[in-house]
């Protein structure tokens, strides 16, 4: 293997810059500098490698790298922030794919494979094929779980490892690759849409650990350190998301969402409110808390929401805050980005722990495109699938407005008793249209 | 380098990653994902190495060039989309 002492030092410096890049994300104030650190570390590692390594095909390398640079920049600039989760799924997949290609190139040269050469390939391949499925699911393609799914998963999983234990010849690597590819698909296929934040985080971790695996086979510390950082990041995000949804990673991949519970919604009457009521109550309120969910993102209502908040603040001197549940949206932090896009000040956006004590003193909670994350059954009903999940306690506000298309259950399939509470008014309609109508009344 | 040495580095890096990521504010979890996508593009140096080791225009070389393409896509896509997101978190009084 190639070892250059000078390069080794450079790689170490790059790795330190990557650590600083993530550290910068501790606060929005230092985050942009963090991103710059990351770019610097990357440029340093790549340029040093290009200068030191004796390559014959410089033109091919520049062409491949350059075309991808242009394409990547173009895509990153063009993608709508509502579709951010798809972009991340795409990048996870591409990251896994590059690890697969490097690992296979190495195996080709050695004509046989060993644990360190294949581990990055296997993990990377799962990240790759899993991300393809995740991408299409995020695009709205629905695929249902079928009965033998777990059996198929188990068979493929065993096939991968038995095969690995028994064969180490070159031609067997392709079979192993095919089985791993299918495993990645079959394990992601049955996952429900609400679990997407967890899946994206897990695939993110896989794409990182794949890089570590390649680092082992190339004896390259830069790859090992960076891969471990990314792997740790994805793992932590997955844990944060599973806790916020009261699910485990095992449940996400191997169990169907329980949808049996219907909690006596029949016979109860929800009070329909009008946009006039909403406008009147909010402009006379002291405190309003806005709770956005995926429905807000899907309707693209963030700009309307910001206009409404600004109007309330400037014209009626209402204190407006935004409350974000950890799993609101389709990926970790998605709501925060969308609100930031609409120029909502991040000082007015609060996490679950920060905002929950405030609902008691709030006059109005404006829940827009969210459902399960406010469902009080999560606290009161041990038989509910939601039980144990931390919720935003909107019911403590004097009046709760739910902007929804219908009374339907949320992603969990559980009815929300809050719809039928005396202090709840339903505003039926599209999140954006309803908000715009309220603005016109203010 | 011995495998034990590499494993040591890997495990210590996981711990560093754990503590650094714990400190990331939840509001920036999306940029965290895109930044980590970008830096995992560091595999590009692995691809440059396998490209350098390839003898002539063979499958090994083609795989390496493809890997360079996809890793570069990750680097640029990841950093640019992070930049775009982080610009949104800028306050009016921030420079």
Short mmCIF file of C-alpha atoms in Angstrom, two decimals:
data_model
loop_
_atom_site.label_atom_id
_atom_site.label_comp_id
_atom_site.label_asym_id
_atom_site.label_seq_id
_atom_site.Cartn_x
_atom_site.Cartn_y
_atom_site.Cartn_z
CA UNK A 1 0.00 0.00 0.00
CA UNK A 2 1.10 3.54 -0.62
CA UNK A 3 2.46 5.30 2.44
CA UNK A 4 3.86 8.77 2.34
CA UNK A 5 4.79 10.36 5.65
CA UNK A 6 4.03 13.86 4.40
CA UNK A 7 0.58 12.84 3.23
CA UNK A 8 -0.10 11.18 6.55
CA UNK A 9 0.37 14.50 8.38
CA UNK A 10 -1.82 16.30 5.84
CA UNK A 11 -4.58 13.73 6.31
CA UNK A 12 -4.40 14.16 10.06
CA UNK A 13 -4.79 17.94 9.66
CA UNK A 14 -7.76 17.39 7.32
CA UNK A 15 -9.40 15.10 9.85
CA UNK A 16 -9.00 17.76 12.55
CA UNK A 17 -10.66 20.30 10.28
CA UNK A 18 -13.56 17.89 9.73
CA UNK A 19 -14.01 17.57 13.50
CA UNK A 20 -14.03 21.37 13.75
CA UNK A 21 -16.55 21.52 10.90
CA UNK A 22 -19.04 19.45 12.89
CA UNK A 23 -18.19 21.26 16.10
CA UNK A 24 -19.12 24.54 14.37
CA UNK A 25 -22.69 23.29 13.98
CA UNK A 26 -23.17 23.69 17.75
CA UNK A 27 -24.61 27.15 17.02
CA UNK A 28 -25.96 28.97 13.96
CA UNK A 29 -23.36 31.67 14.67
CA UNK A 30 -20.36 29.39 14.16
CA UNK A 31 -21.94 27.03 11.63
CA UNK A 32 -20.84 28.82 8.48
CA UNK A 33 -17.24 28.94 9.66
CA UNK A 34 -17.57 25.22 10.39
CA UNK A 35 -18.63 24.53 6.81
CA UNK A 36 -15.62 26.53 5.60
CA UNK A 37 -13.34 24.41 7.81
CA UNK A 38 -14.80 21.31 6.18
CA UNK A 39 -14.18 22.67 2.68
CA UNK A 40 -10.63 23.63 3.64
CA UNK A 41 -9.88 20.19 5.09
CA UNK A 42 -11.22 18.52 1.97
CA UNK A 43 -9.31 20.77 -0.43
CA UNK A 44 -6.11 20.17 1.54
CA UNK A 45 -6.44 16.37 1.44
CA UNK A 46 -7.39 16.19 -2.24
CA UNK A 47 -4.77 18.64 -3.51
CA UNK A 48 -1.98 17.05 -1.47
CA UNK A 49 -2.93 13.60 -2.75
CA UNK A 50 -3.03 14.81 -6.35
CA UNK A 51 0.40 16.41 -6.00
CA UNK A 52 2.11 13.45 -4.34
CA UNK A 53 0.60 10.44 -6.10
CA UNK A 54 2.13 9.38 -9.40
CA UNK A 55 -0.84 9.02 -11.71
CA UNK A 56 -0.93 8.34 -15.39
CA UNK A 57 -4.47 9.30 -16.10
CA UNK A 58 -4.60 12.87 -14.83
CA UNK A 59 -7.01 13.89 -17.58
CA UNK A 60 -9.49 11.16 -16.68
CA UNK A 61 -9.31 12.08 -13.00
CA UNK A 62 -9.83 15.78 -13.63
CA UNK A 63 -12.68 15.05 -16.02
CA UNK A 64 -14.49 12.70 -13.62
CA UNK A 65 -13.96 14.97 -10.62
CA UNK A 66 -14.75 18.15 -12.53
CA UNK A 67 -17.96 16.94 -14.12
CA UNK A 68 -19.21 15.70 -10.76
CA UNK A 69 -18.25 19.01 -9.15
CA UNK A 70 -20.35 20.91 -11.69
CA UNK A 71 -23.27 18.50 -11.40
CA UNK A 72 -23.16 18.46 -7.58
CA UNK A 73 -23.06 22.25 -7.37
CA UNK A 74 -25.90 22.56 -9.86
CA UNK A 75 -28.11 20.08 -7.99
CA UNK A 76 -27.37 21.61 -4.60
CA UNK A 77 -28.33 25.04 -5.90
CA UNK A 78 -31.47 23.89 -7.69
CA UNK A 79 -33.03 21.54 -5.13
CA UNK A 80 -36.13 22.91 -3.40
CA UNK A 81 -35.69 22.93 0.36
CA UNK A 82 -38.97 21.01 0.71
CA UNK A 83 -37.18 18.22 -1.16
CA UNK A 84 -34.09 18.36 1.01
CA UNK A 85 -34.65 14.83 2.38
CA UNK A 86 -34.44 13.43 -1.16
CA UNK A 87 -31.18 15.29 -1.72
CA UNK A 88 -29.71 13.84 1.47
CA UNK A 89 -30.92 10.34 0.55
CA UNK A 90 -29.28 10.81 -2.84
CA UNK A 91 -25.98 11.89 -1.27
CA UNK A 92 -26.07 8.99 1.21
CA UNK A 93 -26.51 6.61 -1.70
CA UNK A 94 -23.77 8.19 -3.77
CA UNK A 95 -21.42 8.04 -0.77
CA UNK A 96 -22.13 4.34 -0.32
CA UNK A 97 -21.67 3.74 -4.04
CA UNK A 98 -18.23 5.34 -4.13
CA UNK A 99 -17.10 3.10 -1.27
CA UNK A 100 -18.39 0.07 -3.18
CA UNK A 101 -16.49 1.09 -6.32
CA UNK A 102 -13.22 1.67 -4.48
CA UNK A 103 -13.51 -1.60 -2.59
CA UNK A 104 -14.24 -3.48 -5.82
CA UNK A 105 -11.29 -1.85 -7.57
CA UNK A 106 -9.09 -3.12 -4.76
CA UNK A 107 -10.56 -6.59 -4.86
CA UNK A 108 -10.01 -6.65 -8.63
CA UNK A 109 -6.36 -5.93 -8.15
CA UNK A 110 -5.89 -8.58 -5.49
CA UNK A 111 -8.10 -11.13 -7.29
CA UNK A 112 -9.31 -12.37 -3.91
CA UNK A 113 -10.99 -10.72 -0.99
CA UNK A 114 -10.41 -10.44 2.71
CA UNK A 115 -12.54 -9.08 5.52
CA UNK A 116 -11.00 -5.63 5.45
CA UNK A 117 -11.50 -5.31 1.69
CA UNK A 118 -15.11 -6.41 1.69
CA UNK A 119 -16.52 -4.80 4.81
CA UNK A 120 -16.62 -1.33 3.27
CA UNK A 121 -18.16 -2.79 0.11
CA UNK A 122 -20.95 -4.55 2.02
CA UNK A 123 -21.85 -1.57 4.22
CA UNK A 124 -21.56 0.85 1.31
CA UNK A 125 -23.76 -1.33 -0.86
CA UNK A 126 -26.53 -1.39 1.77
CA UNK A 127 -26.28 2.41 2.05
CA UNK A 128 -26.51 2.61 -1.74
CA UNK A 129 -29.46 0.34 -2.45
CA UNK A 130 -31.28 1.38 0.73
CA UNK A 131 -30.98 5.03 -0.29
CA UNK A 132 -32.47 4.34 -3.71
CA UNK A 133 -35.59 3.00 -2.00
CA UNK A 134 -35.59 5.84 0.54
CA UNK A 135 -35.36 8.37 -2.29
CA UNK A 136 -38.41 7.00 -4.10
CA UNK A 137 -40.37 6.68 -0.87
CA UNK A 138 -39.66 10.33 -0.12
CA UNK A 139 -40.84 11.16 -3.63
CA UNK A 140 -44.17 9.69 -2.61
CA UNK A 141 -43.98 6.24 -4.17
CA UNK A 142 -45.87 3.95 -1.81
CA UNK A 143 -44.75 0.39 -1.27
CA UNK A 144 -46.46 -1.82 1.25
CA UNK A 145 -44.99 -4.47 3.50
CA UNK A 146 -45.69 -7.99 2.34
CA UNK A 147 -45.92 -10.99 4.66
CA UNK A 148 -42.66 -12.73 3.86
CA UNK A 149 -40.62 -9.55 4.09
CA UNK A 150 -38.80 -10.42 7.30
CA UNK A 151 -38.18 -13.94 6.06
CA UNK A 152 -36.67 -12.59 2.86
CA UNK A 153 -34.52 -10.21 4.86
CA UNK A 154 -33.24 -13.02 7.02
CA UNK A 155 -32.46 -15.25 4.04
CA UNK A 156 -30.57 -12.51 2.24
CA UNK A 157 -28.70 -11.57 5.37
CA UNK A 158 -27.63 -15.16 5.97
CA UNK A 159 -26.72 -15.55 2.31
CA UNK A 160 -24.41 -12.57 2.54
CA UNK A 161 -22.54 -13.80 5.58
CA UNK A 162 -22.44 -17.52 4.88
CA UNK A 163 -21.19 -16.67 1.45
CA UNK A 164 -18.56 -14.43 2.92
CA UNK A 165 -17.42 -17.07 5.39
CA UNK A 166 -17.08 -19.78 2.72
CA UNK A 167 -15.77 -18.12 -0.41
CA UNK A 168 -13.00 -15.66 -1.01
CA UNK A 169 -12.52 -15.81 -4.73
CA UNK A 170 -12.89 -12.88 -7.05
CA UNK A 171 -15.96 -14.11 -8.96
CA UNK A 172 -17.75 -14.69 -5.66
CA UNK A 173 -17.44 -11.02 -4.82
CA UNK A 174 -20.06 -10.22 -7.48
CA UNK A 175 -22.53 -12.67 -5.95
CA UNK A 176 -21.90 -11.21 -2.53
CA UNK A 177 -22.45 -7.75 -3.96
CA UNK A 178 -25.74 -8.78 -5.58
CA UNK A 179 -27.05 -10.34 -2.35
CA UNK A 180 -26.05 -7.26 -0.35
CA UNK A 181 -27.71 -4.97 -2.88
CA UNK A 182 -30.98 -6.90 -2.60
CA UNK A 183 -30.71 -6.93 1.18
CA UNK A 184 -30.41 -3.14 1.24
CA UNK A 185 -33.58 -2.87 -0.86
CA UNK A 186 -35.65 -5.43 1.01
CA UNK A 187 -34.81 -3.98 4.41
CA UNK A 188 -35.83 -0.44 3.41
CA UNK A 189 -38.92 -1.30 1.33
CA UNK A 190 -41.39 -1.88 4.16
CA UNK A 191 -40.48 1.20 6.20
CA UNK A 192 -43.36 3.64 6.74
CA UNK A 193 -43.18 7.27 5.66
CA UNK A 194 -43.23 8.65 9.19
CA UNK A 195 -40.13 6.61 9.99
CA UNK A 196 -38.19 8.25 7.16
CA UNK A 197 -36.12 10.52 9.47
CA UNK A 198 -34.81 7.40 11.19
CA UNK A 199 -34.05 5.58 7.95
CA UNK A 200 -32.19 8.54 6.48
CA UNK A 201 -30.11 8.80 9.66
CA UNK A 202 -29.28 5.09 9.60
CA UNK A 203 -28.27 5.22 5.93
CA UNK A 204 -26.18 8.30 6.69
CA UNK A 205 -24.36 6.30 9.36
CA UNK A 206 -23.85 3.41 6.93
CA UNK A 207 -22.33 5.65 4.28
CA UNK A 208 -19.88 6.85 6.94
CA UNK A 209 -18.93 3.43 8.27
CA UNK A 210 -18.45 2.26 4.68
CA UNK A 211 -15.80 4.96 4.29
CA UNK A 212 -14.14 3.67 7.47
CA UNK A 213 -14.20 0.16 6.03
CA UNK A 214 -12.43 1.35 2.88
CA UNK A 215 -9.98 3.17 5.17
CA UNK A 216 -9.11 -0.13 6.82
CA UNK A 217 -8.42 -1.85 3.52
CA UNK A 218 -6.29 1.05 2.26
CA UNK A 219 -4.65 1.64 5.68
CA UNK A 220 -5.74 5.25 5.40
CA UNK A 221 -6.38 7.07 8.66
CA UNK A 222 -8.19 10.01 7.01
CA UNK A 223 -10.89 7.67 5.76
CA UNK A 224 -11.12 5.82 9.07
CA UNK A 225 -11.44 8.97 11.19
CA UNK A 226 -13.86 10.75 8.87
CA UNK A 227 -15.97 7.65 8.35
CA UNK A 228 -16.23 7.18 12.11
CA UNK A 229 -17.31 10.82 12.55
CA UNK A 230 -20.04 10.47 9.95
CA UNK A 231 -21.04 7.09 11.30
CA UNK A 232 -21.32 8.47 14.83
CA UNK A 233 -23.32 11.42 13.56
CA UNK A 234 -25.83 9.26 11.72
CA UNK A 235 -26.11 6.91 14.67
CA UNK A 236 -26.78 9.70 17.14
CA UNK A 237 -29.41 11.24 14.87
CA UNK A 238 -31.09 7.86 14.53
CA UNK A 239 -31.16 7.47 18.31
CA UNK A 240 -32.55 11.00 18.81
CA UNK A 241 -35.28 10.30 16.23
CA UNK A 242 -36.24 6.90 17.62
CA UNK A 243 -36.53 8.35 21.12
CA UNK A 244 -38.70 11.18 19.83
CA UNK A 245 -40.99 8.66 18.15
CA UNK A 246 -40.92 6.10 20.92
CA UNK A 247 -39.74 3.44 18.49
CA UNK A 248 -36.63 1.33 18.19
CA UNK A 249 -34.53 0.84 15.09
CA UNK A 250 -35.55 -2.84 15.10
CA UNK A 251 -39.23 -1.88 15.05
CA UNK A 252 -38.68 0.59 12.22
CA UNK A 253 -37.16 -2.02 9.93
CA UNK A 254 -38.93 -5.18 10.98
CA UNK A 255 -42.37 -4.34 12.34
CA UNK A 256 -45.40 -2.82 10.71
CA UNK A 257 -46.84 0.29 12.31
CA UNK A 258 -49.70 -0.70 14.56
CA UNK A 259 -52.82 0.85 13.16
CA UNK A 260 -55.52 -1.05 15.01
CA UNK A 261 -56.30 1.52 17.66
CA UNK A 262 -59.31 3.69 17.14
CA UNK A 263 -60.14 5.51 20.28
CA UNK A 264 -63.84 6.10 20.14
CA UNK A 265 -63.75 9.02 17.79
CA UNK A 266 -67.07 7.96 16.37
CA UNK A 267 -69.99 9.91 17.75
CA UNK A 268 -67.90 12.83 18.90
CA UNK A 269 -68.17 16.17 17.23
CA UNK A 270 -65.27 18.39 16.32
CA UNK A 271 -65.90 22.13 16.37
CA UNK A 272 -65.20 23.76 13.06
CA UNK A 273 -63.74 27.22 13.32
CA UNK A 274 -63.57 29.94 10.72
CA UNK A 275 -60.60 31.97 9.57
CA UNK A 276 -62.39 35.02 11.05
CA UNK A 277 -62.35 33.35 14.49
CA UNK A 278 -58.68 32.53 14.09
CA UNK A 279 -57.74 36.04 13.01
CA UNK A 280 -59.80 37.62 15.80
CA UNK A 281 -58.45 35.39 18.56
CA UNK A 282 -54.85 35.70 17.44
CA UNK A 283 -54.81 39.45 17.07
CA UNK A 284 -56.23 39.84 20.57
CA UNK A 285 -53.86 37.30 22.07
CA UNK A 286 -50.79 38.02 24.12
CA UNK A 287 -49.00 34.85 23.17
CA UNK A 288 -49.33 32.63 20.12
CA UNK A 289 -47.37 29.44 19.54
CA UNK A 290 -47.20 28.04 16.01
CA UNK A 291 -46.67 24.28 15.66
CA UNK A 292 -45.71 23.27 12.11
CA UNK A 293 -45.62 19.68 10.85
CA UNK A 294 -44.97 17.90 7.60
CA UNK A 295 -48.27 19.15 6.18
CA UNK A 296 -46.91 22.70 6.42
CA UNK A 297 -43.86 21.67 4.41
CA UNK A 298 -45.92 19.76 1.85
CA UNK A 299 -48.16 22.79 1.28
CA UNK A 300 -45.18 25.15 1.11
CA UNK A 301 -46.85 27.35 3.74
CA UNK A 302 -43.69 28.57 5.50
CA UNK A 303 -43.65 32.00 3.83
CA UNK A 304 -47.33 32.61 4.55
CA UNK A 305 -46.70 31.54 8.13
CA UNK A 306 -43.87 34.01 8.47
CA UNK A 307 -46.04 36.84 7.09
CA UNK A 308 -48.79 35.96 9.56
CA UNK A 309 -46.32 35.92 12.47
CA UNK A 310 -44.80 39.25 11.45
CA UNK A 311 -48.22 40.87 11.10
CA UNK A 312 -49.25 39.66 14.55
CA UNK A 313 -46.03 40.92 16.07
CA UNK A 314 -45.78 44.28 14.36
CA UNK A 315 -49.42 45.30 14.14
CA UNK A 316 -50.90 43.72 17.26
CA UNK A 317 -47.81 43.27 19.47
CA UNK A 318 -48.47 39.59 19.97
CA UNK A 319 -45.58 37.42 21.13
CA UNK A 320 -45.22 34.68 18.52
CA UNK A 321 -43.10 31.57 18.99
CA UNK A 322 -42.56 28.50 16.85
CA UNK A 323 -42.45 25.00 18.37
CA UNK A 324 -40.69 22.17 16.57
CA UNK A 325 -40.99 18.52 17.49
CA UNK A 326 -37.81 16.49 16.78
CA UNK A 327 -39.57 14.34 14.18
CA UNK A 328 -41.64 17.04 12.49
CA UNK A 329 -40.93 16.74 8.78
CA UNK A 330 -39.21 14.01 6.84
CA UNK A 331 -35.66 14.38 8.11
CA UNK A 332 -33.93 15.68 11.24
CA UNK A 333 -34.01 19.48 11.37
CA UNK A 334 -36.10 19.84 8.21
CA UNK A 335 -38.65 22.25 9.75
CA UNK A 336 -35.91 24.52 11.07
CA UNK A 337 -34.45 24.89 7.60
CA UNK A 338 -37.84 25.63 6.04
CA UNK A 339 -38.62 28.29 8.65
CA UNK A 340 -35.16 29.76 8.19
CA UNK A 341 -35.86 29.86 4.45
CA UNK A 342 -38.93 31.99 5.21
CA UNK A 343 -36.65 34.25 7.28
CA UNK A 344 -38.11 33.33 10.65
CA UNK A 345 -35.53 34.35 13.26
CA UNK A 346 -34.01 31.22 14.82
CA UNK A 347 -34.31 32.84 18.26
CA UNK A 348 -38.09 32.44 17.92
CA UNK A 349 -37.92 28.76 17.06
CA UNK A 350 -37.94 26.41 20.03
CA UNK A 351 -37.45 22.71 20.61
CA UNK A 352 -39.89 20.47 22.46
CA UNK A 353 -38.24 20.74 25.89
CA UNK A 354 -37.86 24.49 25.62
CA UNK A 355 -41.41 25.29 24.56
CA UNK A 356 -43.61 22.81 26.45
CA UNK A 357 -43.80 24.88 29.68
CA UNK A 358 -44.98 27.86 27.60
CA UNK A 359 -48.21 26.32 26.32
CA UNK A 360 -49.92 26.88 29.66
CA UNK A 361 -49.60 30.64 29.31
CA UNK A 362 -50.26 30.71 25.57
CA UNK A 363 -53.59 32.10 24.33
CA UNK A 364 -53.52 30.37 20.98
CA UNK A 365 -51.72 27.30 19.64
CA UNK A 366 -51.80 27.28 15.84
CA UNK A 367 -51.12 23.70 14.75
CA UNK A 368 -50.51 23.54 11.04
CA UNK A 369 -50.06 20.24 9.21
CA UNK A 370 -49.14 18.34 12.36
CA UNK A 371 -51.09 15.69 14.21
CA UNK A 372 -49.43 12.77 16.01
CA UNK A 373 -46.83 14.97 17.69
CA UNK A 374 -49.63 16.69 19.63
CA UNK A 375 -51.71 13.61 20.46
CA UNK A 376 -52.38 13.49 24.23
CA UNK A 377 -52.96 9.71 24.05
CA UNK A 378 -49.18 9.46 24.01
CA UNK A 379 -49.34 10.46 27.66
CA UNK A 380 -52.59 8.93 28.83
CA UNK A 381 -53.32 5.70 26.97
CA UNK A 382 -50.87 2.81 27.55
CA UNK A 383 -52.60 0.78 24.82
CA UNK A 384 -51.95 3.38 22.16
CA UNK A 385 -49.05 2.81 19.74
CA UNK A 386 -48.02 6.37 20.44
CA UNK A 387 -47.79 5.81 24.19
CA UNK A 388 -44.52 7.12 25.60
CA UNK A 389 -43.73 9.40 22.70
CA UNK A 390 -42.92 12.93 23.87
CA UNK A 391 -45.53 15.39 22.55
CA UNK A 392 -45.98 19.12 22.23
CA UNK A 393 -48.60 19.89 24.87
CA UNK A 394 -50.72 22.19 22.75
CA UNK A 395 -53.92 21.28 24.62
CA UNK A 396 -52.76 23.45 27.51
CA UNK A 397 -53.16 26.58 25.42
CA UNK A 398 -56.46 28.47 25.85
CA UNK A 399 -57.50 27.84 22.27
CA UNK A 400 -56.05 25.36 19.81
CA UNK A 401 -56.47 25.79 16.06
CA UNK A 402 -55.81 22.75 13.90
CA UNK A 403 -55.25 23.51 10.25
CA UNK A 404 -55.97 20.22 8.49
CA UNK A 405 -57.52 18.91 5.35
CA UNK A 406 -59.81 16.53 7.25
CA UNK A 407 -60.40 14.86 10.58
CA UNK A 408 -58.36 11.86 9.47
CA UNK A 409 -55.90 10.13 11.72
CA UNK A 410 -52.21 10.96 11.53
CA UNK A 411 -49.45 8.82 10.14
CA UNK A 412 -49.70 6.48 13.10
CA UNK A 413 -53.33 5.76 12.24
CA UNK A 414 -54.38 6.87 15.70
CA UNK A 415 -57.27 9.29 16.14
CA UNK A 416 -56.40 12.47 17.93
CA UNK A 417 -58.88 13.18 20.79
CA UNK A 418 -57.68 16.76 20.75
CA UNK A 419 -59.83 17.39 17.66
CA UNK A 420 -62.91 16.88 19.81
CA UNK A 421 -61.79 18.92 22.79
CA UNK A 422 -63.85 21.95 23.80
CA UNK A 423 -61.00 24.40 23.33
CA UNK A 424 -60.12 23.09 19.86
CA UNK A 425 -61.32 24.68 16.64
CA UNK A 426 -60.68 22.95 13.33
CA UNK A 427 -59.75 25.01 10.28
CA UNK A 428 -60.34 22.71 7.32
CA UNK A 429 -58.32 23.30 4.21
CA UNK A 430 -54.90 23.59 2.68
CA UNK A 431 -52.27 24.87 5.14
CA UNK A 432 -51.13 27.66 2.85
CA UNK A 433 -54.59 28.80 1.72
CA UNK A 434 -55.97 28.91 5.26
CA UNK A 435 -52.99 30.90 6.52
CA UNK A 436 -53.28 33.35 3.65
CA UNK A 437 -56.97 33.83 4.38
CA UNK A 438 -56.15 34.61 8.01
CA UNK A 439 -53.57 37.15 6.86
CA UNK A 440 -56.19 38.89 4.75
CA UNK A 441 -58.36 39.27 7.87
CA UNK A 442 -55.64 40.75 10.02
CA UNK B 1 0.27 -0.34 9.85
CA UNK B 2 -1.19 -3.04 11.99
CA UNK B 3 -4.89 -3.66 12.05
CA UNK B 4 -4.94 -3.12 15.81
CA UNK B 5 -3.55 0.36 15.39
CA UNK B 6 -6.24 1.16 12.81
CA UNK B 7 -8.97 -0.23 15.04
CA UNK B 8 -7.69 1.94 17.89
CA UNK B 9 -7.96 5.00 15.69
CA UNK B 10 -11.44 3.97 14.55
CA UNK B 11 -12.80 3.51 18.06
CA UNK B 12 -11.30 6.72 19.40
CA UNK B 13 -12.74 8.57 16.39
CA UNK B 14 -16.18 7.17 17.15
CA UNK B 15 -15.91 8.65 20.62
CA UNK B 16 -14.80 12.03 19.28
CA UNK B 17 -17.68 11.89 16.81
CA UNK B 18 -20.11 11.02 19.57
CA UNK B 19 -19.12 13.96 21.77
CA UNK B 20 -18.87 16.50 18.96
CA UNK B 21 -22.22 15.54 17.45
CA UNK B 22 -23.90 15.62 20.89
CA UNK B 23 -23.07 19.32 20.92
CA UNK B 24 -24.82 20.07 17.62
CA UNK B 25 -28.00 22.11 18.10
CA UNK B 26 -31.15 20.26 16.92
CA UNK B 27 -32.00 23.23 14.70
CA UNK B 28 -28.96 22.37 12.57
CA UNK B 29 -29.53 18.63 12.25
CA UNK B 30 -30.22 18.95 8.51
CA UNK B 31 -26.95 20.78 7.78
CA UNK B 32 -25.22 18.22 10.02
CA UNK B 33 -26.37 15.51 7.63
CA UNK B 34 -25.27 17.37 4.53
CA UNK B 35 -21.90 18.35 6.03
CA UNK B 36 -21.30 14.73 7.00
CA UNK B 37 -22.27 13.69 3.47
CA UNK B 38 -19.70 16.13 2.15
CA UNK B 39 -16.85 15.05 4.40
CA UNK B 40 -17.55 11.37 3.77
CA UNK B 41 -16.53 12.30 0.22
CA UNK B 42 -12.99 11.98 1.63
CA UNK B 43 -13.11 8.47 0.12
CA UNK B 44 -12.05 10.33 -3.02
CA UNK B 45 -8.45 10.03 -1.82
CA UNK B 46 -8.95 6.27 -1.64
CA UNK B 47 -10.21 6.37 -5.22
CA UNK B 48 -7.18 8.44 -6.26
CA UNK B 49 -4.96 5.76 -4.74
CA UNK B 50 -6.63 2.85 -6.47
CA UNK B 51 -6.49 4.87 -9.70
CA UNK B 52 -2.76 5.39 -9.19
CA UNK B 53 -2.22 1.68 -8.58
CA UNK B 54 -4.13 0.59 -11.67
CA UNK B 55 -1.87 -0.58 -14.47
CA UNK B 56 -3.23 0.77 -17.68
CA UNK B 57 -6.76 1.27 -18.88
CA UNK B 58 -8.49 -1.65 -17.16
CA UNK B 59 -11.54 -2.35 -15.03
CA UNK B 60 -9.70 -1.27 -11.91
CA UNK B 61 -9.08 2.11 -13.45
CA UNK B 62 -12.67 2.50 -14.65
CA UNK B 63 -14.03 1.66 -11.19
CA UNK B 64 -11.64 4.16 -9.63
CA UNK B 65 -12.67 6.93 -12.02
CA UNK B 66 -16.34 6.22 -11.35
CA UNK B 67 -15.58 6.35 -7.62
CA UNK B 68 -13.86 9.70 -8.10
CA UNK B 69 -16.95 10.95 -9.94
CA UNK B 70 -19.38 9.91 -7.20
CA UNK B 71 -17.17 11.02 -4.31
CA UNK B 72 -16.73 14.42 -5.94
CA UNK B 73 -20.50 14.63 -6.40
CA UNK B 74 -20.86 14.01 -2.68
CA UNK B 75 -18.27 16.63 -1.77
CA UNK B 76 -19.68 19.42 -3.93
CA UNK B 77 -23.33 18.54 -3.46
CA UNK B 78 -22.85 18.27 0.30
CA UNK B 79 -20.86 21.42 0.90
CA UNK B 80 -22.91 23.60 -1.45
CA UNK B 81 -26.27 22.53 -0.04
CA UNK B 82 -24.89 23.02 3.50
CA UNK B 83 -23.70 26.49 2.54
CA UNK B 84 -27.11 27.28 1.13
CA UNK B 85 -28.89 26.12 4.27
CA UNK B 86 -26.52 27.85 6.67
CA UNK B 87 -26.89 31.15 4.81
CA UNK B 88 -30.59 30.99 5.76
CA UNK B 89 -29.70 30.86 9.44
CA UNK B 90 -27.88 34.16 9.12
CA UNK B 91 -29.30 36.99 11.20
CA UNK B 92 -29.63 40.48 9.85
CA UNK B 93 -26.95 41.78 12.22
CA UNK B 94 -24.55 38.89 11.55
CA UNK B 95 -21.77 39.55 9.14
#
